[in-house]
mmCIF file of C-alpha atoms in Angstrom:
data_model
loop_
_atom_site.group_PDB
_atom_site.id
_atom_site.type_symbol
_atom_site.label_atom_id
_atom_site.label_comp_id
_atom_site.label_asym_id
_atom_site.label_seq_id
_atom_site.Cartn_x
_atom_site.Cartn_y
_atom_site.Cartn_z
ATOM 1 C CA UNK A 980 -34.706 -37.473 -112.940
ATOM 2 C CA UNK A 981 -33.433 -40.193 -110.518
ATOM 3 C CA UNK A 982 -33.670 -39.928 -107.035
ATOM 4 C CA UNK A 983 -30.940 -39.097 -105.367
ATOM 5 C CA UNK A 984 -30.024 -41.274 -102.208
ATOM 6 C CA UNK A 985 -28.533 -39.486 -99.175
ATOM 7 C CA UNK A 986 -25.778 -41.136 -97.045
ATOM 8 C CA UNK A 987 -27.063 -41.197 -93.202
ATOM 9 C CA UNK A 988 -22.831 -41.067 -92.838
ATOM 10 C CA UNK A 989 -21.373 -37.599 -91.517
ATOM 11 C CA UNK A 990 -18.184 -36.700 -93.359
ATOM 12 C CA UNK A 991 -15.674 -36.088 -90.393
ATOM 13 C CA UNK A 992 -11.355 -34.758 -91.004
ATOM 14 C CA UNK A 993 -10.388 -32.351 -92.945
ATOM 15 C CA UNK A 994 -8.400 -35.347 -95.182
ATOM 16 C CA UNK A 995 -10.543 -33.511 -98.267
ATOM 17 C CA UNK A 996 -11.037 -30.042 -97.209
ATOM 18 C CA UNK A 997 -10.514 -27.352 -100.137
ATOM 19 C CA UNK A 998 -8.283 -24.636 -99.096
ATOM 20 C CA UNK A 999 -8.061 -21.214 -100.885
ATOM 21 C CA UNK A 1000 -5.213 -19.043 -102.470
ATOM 22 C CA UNK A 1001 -4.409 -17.683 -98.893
ATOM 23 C CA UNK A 1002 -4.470 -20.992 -96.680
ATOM 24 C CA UNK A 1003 -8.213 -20.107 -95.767
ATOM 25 C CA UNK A 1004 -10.561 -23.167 -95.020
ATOM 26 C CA UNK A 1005 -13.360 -22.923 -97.751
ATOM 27 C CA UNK A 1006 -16.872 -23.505 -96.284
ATOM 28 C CA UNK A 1007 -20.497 -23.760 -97.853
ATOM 29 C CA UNK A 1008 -23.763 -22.840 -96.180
ATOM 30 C CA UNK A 1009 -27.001 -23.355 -96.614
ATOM 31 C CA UNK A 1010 -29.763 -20.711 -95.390
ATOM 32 C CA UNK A 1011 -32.633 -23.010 -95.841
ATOM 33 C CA UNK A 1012 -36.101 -20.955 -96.023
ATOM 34 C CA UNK A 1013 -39.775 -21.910 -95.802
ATOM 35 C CA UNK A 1014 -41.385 -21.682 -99.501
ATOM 36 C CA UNK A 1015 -43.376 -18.664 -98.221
ATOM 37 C CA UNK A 1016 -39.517 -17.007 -96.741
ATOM 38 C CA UNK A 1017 -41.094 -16.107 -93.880
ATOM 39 C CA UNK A 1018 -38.890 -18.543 -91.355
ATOM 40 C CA UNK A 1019 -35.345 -19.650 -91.561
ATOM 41 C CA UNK A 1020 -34.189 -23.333 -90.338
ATOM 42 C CA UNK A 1021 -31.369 -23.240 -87.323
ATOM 43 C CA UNK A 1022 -30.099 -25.969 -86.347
ATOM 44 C CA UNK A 1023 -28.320 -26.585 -82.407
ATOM 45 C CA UNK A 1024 -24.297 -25.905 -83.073
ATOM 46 C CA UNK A 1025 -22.654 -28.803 -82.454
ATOM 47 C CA UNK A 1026 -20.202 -27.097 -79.932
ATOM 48 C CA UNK A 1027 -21.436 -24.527 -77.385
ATOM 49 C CA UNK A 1028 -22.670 -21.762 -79.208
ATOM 50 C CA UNK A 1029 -26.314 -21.824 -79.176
ATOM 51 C CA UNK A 1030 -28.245 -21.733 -83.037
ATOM 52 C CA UNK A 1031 -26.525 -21.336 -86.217
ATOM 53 C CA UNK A 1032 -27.063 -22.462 -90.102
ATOM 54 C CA UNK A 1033 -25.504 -25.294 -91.548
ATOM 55 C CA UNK A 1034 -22.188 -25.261 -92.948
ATOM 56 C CA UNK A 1035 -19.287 -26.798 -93.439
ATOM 57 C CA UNK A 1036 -15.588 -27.437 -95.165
ATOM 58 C CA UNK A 1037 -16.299 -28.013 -99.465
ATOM 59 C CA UNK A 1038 -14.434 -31.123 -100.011
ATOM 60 C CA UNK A 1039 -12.528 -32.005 -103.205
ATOM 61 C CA UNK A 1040 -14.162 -34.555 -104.338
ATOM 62 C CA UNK A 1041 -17.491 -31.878 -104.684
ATOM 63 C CA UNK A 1042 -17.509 -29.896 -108.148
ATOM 64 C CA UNK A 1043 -19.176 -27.419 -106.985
ATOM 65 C CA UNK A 1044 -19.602 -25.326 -103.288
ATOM 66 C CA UNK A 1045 -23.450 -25.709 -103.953
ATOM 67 C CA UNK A 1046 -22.905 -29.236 -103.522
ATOM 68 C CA UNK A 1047 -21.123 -28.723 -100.396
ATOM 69 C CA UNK A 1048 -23.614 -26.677 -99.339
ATOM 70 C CA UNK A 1049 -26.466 -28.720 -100.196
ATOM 71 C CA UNK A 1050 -24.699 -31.855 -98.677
ATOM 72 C CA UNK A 1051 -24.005 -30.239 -94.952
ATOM 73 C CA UNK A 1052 -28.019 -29.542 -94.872
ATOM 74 C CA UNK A 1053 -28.491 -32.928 -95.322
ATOM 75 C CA UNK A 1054 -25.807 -34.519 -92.839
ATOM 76 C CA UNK A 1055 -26.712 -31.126 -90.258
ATOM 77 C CA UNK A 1056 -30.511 -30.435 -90.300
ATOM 78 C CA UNK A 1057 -31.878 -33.571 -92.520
ATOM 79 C CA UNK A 1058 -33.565 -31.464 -95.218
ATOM 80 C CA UNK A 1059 -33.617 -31.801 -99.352
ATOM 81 C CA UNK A 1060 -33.239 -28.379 -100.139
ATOM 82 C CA UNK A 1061 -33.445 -26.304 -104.035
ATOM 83 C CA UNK A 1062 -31.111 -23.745 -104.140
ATOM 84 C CA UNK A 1063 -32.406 -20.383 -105.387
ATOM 85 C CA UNK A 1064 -29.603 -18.329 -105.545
ATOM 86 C CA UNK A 1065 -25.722 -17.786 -104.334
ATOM 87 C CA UNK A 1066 -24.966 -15.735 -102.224
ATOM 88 C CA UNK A 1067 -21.163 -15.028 -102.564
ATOM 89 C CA UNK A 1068 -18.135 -15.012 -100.403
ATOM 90 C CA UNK A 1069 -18.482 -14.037 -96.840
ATOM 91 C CA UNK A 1070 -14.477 -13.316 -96.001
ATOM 92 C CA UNK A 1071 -14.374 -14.651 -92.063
ATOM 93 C CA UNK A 1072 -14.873 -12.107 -89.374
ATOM 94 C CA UNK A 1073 -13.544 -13.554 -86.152
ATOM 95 C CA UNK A 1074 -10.723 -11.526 -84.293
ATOM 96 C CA UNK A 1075 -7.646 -13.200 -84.352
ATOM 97 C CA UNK A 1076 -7.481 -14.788 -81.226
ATOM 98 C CA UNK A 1077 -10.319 -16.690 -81.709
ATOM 99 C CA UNK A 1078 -8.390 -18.568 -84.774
ATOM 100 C CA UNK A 1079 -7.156 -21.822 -84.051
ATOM 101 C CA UNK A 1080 -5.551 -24.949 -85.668
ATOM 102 C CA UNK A 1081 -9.116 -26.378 -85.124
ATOM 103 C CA UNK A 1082 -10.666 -23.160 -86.105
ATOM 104 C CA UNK A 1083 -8.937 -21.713 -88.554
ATOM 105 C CA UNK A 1084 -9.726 -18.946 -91.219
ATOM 106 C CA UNK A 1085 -12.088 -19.633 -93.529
ATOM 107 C CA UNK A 1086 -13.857 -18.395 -96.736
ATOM 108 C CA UNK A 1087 -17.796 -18.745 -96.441
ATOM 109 C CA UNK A 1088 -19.702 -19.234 -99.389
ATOM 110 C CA UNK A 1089 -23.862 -19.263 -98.496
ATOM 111 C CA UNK A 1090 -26.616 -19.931 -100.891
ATOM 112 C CA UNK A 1091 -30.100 -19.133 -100.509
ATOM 113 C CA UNK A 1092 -32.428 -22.246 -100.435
ATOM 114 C CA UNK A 1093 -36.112 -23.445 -100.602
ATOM 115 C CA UNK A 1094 -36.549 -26.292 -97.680
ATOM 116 C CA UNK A 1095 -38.553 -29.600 -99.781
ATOM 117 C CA UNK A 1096 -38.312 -31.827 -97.403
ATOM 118 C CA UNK A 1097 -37.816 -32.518 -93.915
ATOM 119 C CA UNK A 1098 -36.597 -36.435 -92.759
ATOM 120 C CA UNK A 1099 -37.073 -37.452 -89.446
ATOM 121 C CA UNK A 1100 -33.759 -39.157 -89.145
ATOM 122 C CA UNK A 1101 -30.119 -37.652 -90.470
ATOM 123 C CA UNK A 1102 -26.870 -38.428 -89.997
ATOM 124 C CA UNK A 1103 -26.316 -35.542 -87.094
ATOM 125 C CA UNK A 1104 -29.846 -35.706 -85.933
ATOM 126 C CA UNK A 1105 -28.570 -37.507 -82.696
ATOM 127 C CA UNK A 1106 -26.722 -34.882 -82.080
ATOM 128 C CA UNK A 1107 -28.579 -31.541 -83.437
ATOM 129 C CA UNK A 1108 -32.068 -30.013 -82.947
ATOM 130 C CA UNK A 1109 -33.301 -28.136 -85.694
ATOM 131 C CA UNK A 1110 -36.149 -25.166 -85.155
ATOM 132 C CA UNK A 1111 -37.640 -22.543 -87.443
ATOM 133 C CA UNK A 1112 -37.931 -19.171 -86.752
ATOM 134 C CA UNK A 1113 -38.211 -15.938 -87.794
ATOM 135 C CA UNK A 1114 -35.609 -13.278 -88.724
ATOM 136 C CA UNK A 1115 -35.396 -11.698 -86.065
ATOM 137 C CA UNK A 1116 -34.645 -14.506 -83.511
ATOM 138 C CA UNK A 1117 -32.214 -15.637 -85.923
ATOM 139 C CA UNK A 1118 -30.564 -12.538 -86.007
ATOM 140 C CA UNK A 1119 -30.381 -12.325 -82.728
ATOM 141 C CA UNK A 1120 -29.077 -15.594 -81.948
ATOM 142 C CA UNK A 1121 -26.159 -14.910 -84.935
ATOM 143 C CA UNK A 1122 -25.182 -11.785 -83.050
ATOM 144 C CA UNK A 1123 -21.760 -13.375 -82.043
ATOM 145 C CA UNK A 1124 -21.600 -15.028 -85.891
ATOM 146 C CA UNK A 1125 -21.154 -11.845 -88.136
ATOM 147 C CA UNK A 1126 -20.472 -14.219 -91.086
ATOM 148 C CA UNK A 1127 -23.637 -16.466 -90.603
ATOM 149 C CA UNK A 1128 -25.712 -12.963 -89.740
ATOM 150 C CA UNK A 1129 -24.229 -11.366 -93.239
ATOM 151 C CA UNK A 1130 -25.524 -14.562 -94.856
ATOM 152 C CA UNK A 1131 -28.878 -14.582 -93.317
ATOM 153 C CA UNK A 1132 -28.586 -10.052 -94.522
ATOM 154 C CA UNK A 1133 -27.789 -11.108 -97.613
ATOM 155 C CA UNK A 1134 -30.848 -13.704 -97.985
ATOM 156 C CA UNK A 1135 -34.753 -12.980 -98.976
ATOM 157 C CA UNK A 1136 -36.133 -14.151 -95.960
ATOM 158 C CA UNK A 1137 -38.612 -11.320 -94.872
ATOM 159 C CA UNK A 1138 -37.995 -9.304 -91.978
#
């Protein structure tokens, strides 16, 4: 198998975004584990808002949201991940006023992953920090994010 080269470009716009049925923004995530599942990979949010796991908007030209997913822990966190399982939609949680035109609904789709490699530089490592911890301080820094906590529920990483 060839080697696949990773751009050290972010994607930015939402020029390619996938939408669903219902106008929702359709994003894949990545929880990235250690091999033994004992520690999850956070990375800084890129707003305010503390820790969370990467993510972002599946794109068109992507066949697959596993793609997605695997490309956003790339550009977010700078690590080659294997995917071990999906973890199905996540329907967005937010109360309505915290929807905006820059944050509107989405669709979260998370897969479970095995972290290979780490690289020191990414394409958002100038602007993220990336820490491992446990499930329990990643639970607790989720608290306000009940669709990246149901994600990090619905994963095998052991309590």
């Amino acid at each position: 198998m060839a080697a696949t080269t990773h751009s050290m470009e972010s994607r930015v716009g939402r020029t390619n975004q996938r939408y669903g049925t219902k106008g929702e923004r359709l994003v894949a995530g990545i929880v990235p584990l250690s091999a033994d599942k004992t520690k999850v990979l956070m990375i800084q949010s890129a707003g305010p808002g503390g820790w969370v796991l990467p993510k972002g908007g599946w794109e068109t030209d992507e066949p697959t949201a596993q793609q997605a997913a695997l490309r956003e822990a790339w550009e977010e966190a700078g690590v080659v991940c294997t995917v071990l399982r999906d973890l199905g939609l996540i329907p967005d949680m937010r109360p309505h006023s915290l929807l905006t035109s820059h944050a509107p609904k989405a669709s979260y789709q998370f897969f479970e992953a095995i972290v290979n490699r780490e690289e020191a530089q990414w394409p958002e490592s100038h602007k993220r920090r990336r820490q491992w911890v446990s499930y329990t301080q990643a639970a607790s820094a989720l608290a306000s994010r009940p669709e990246l906590l149901e994600a990090l529920n619905r994963s095998s990483l052991r309590r």
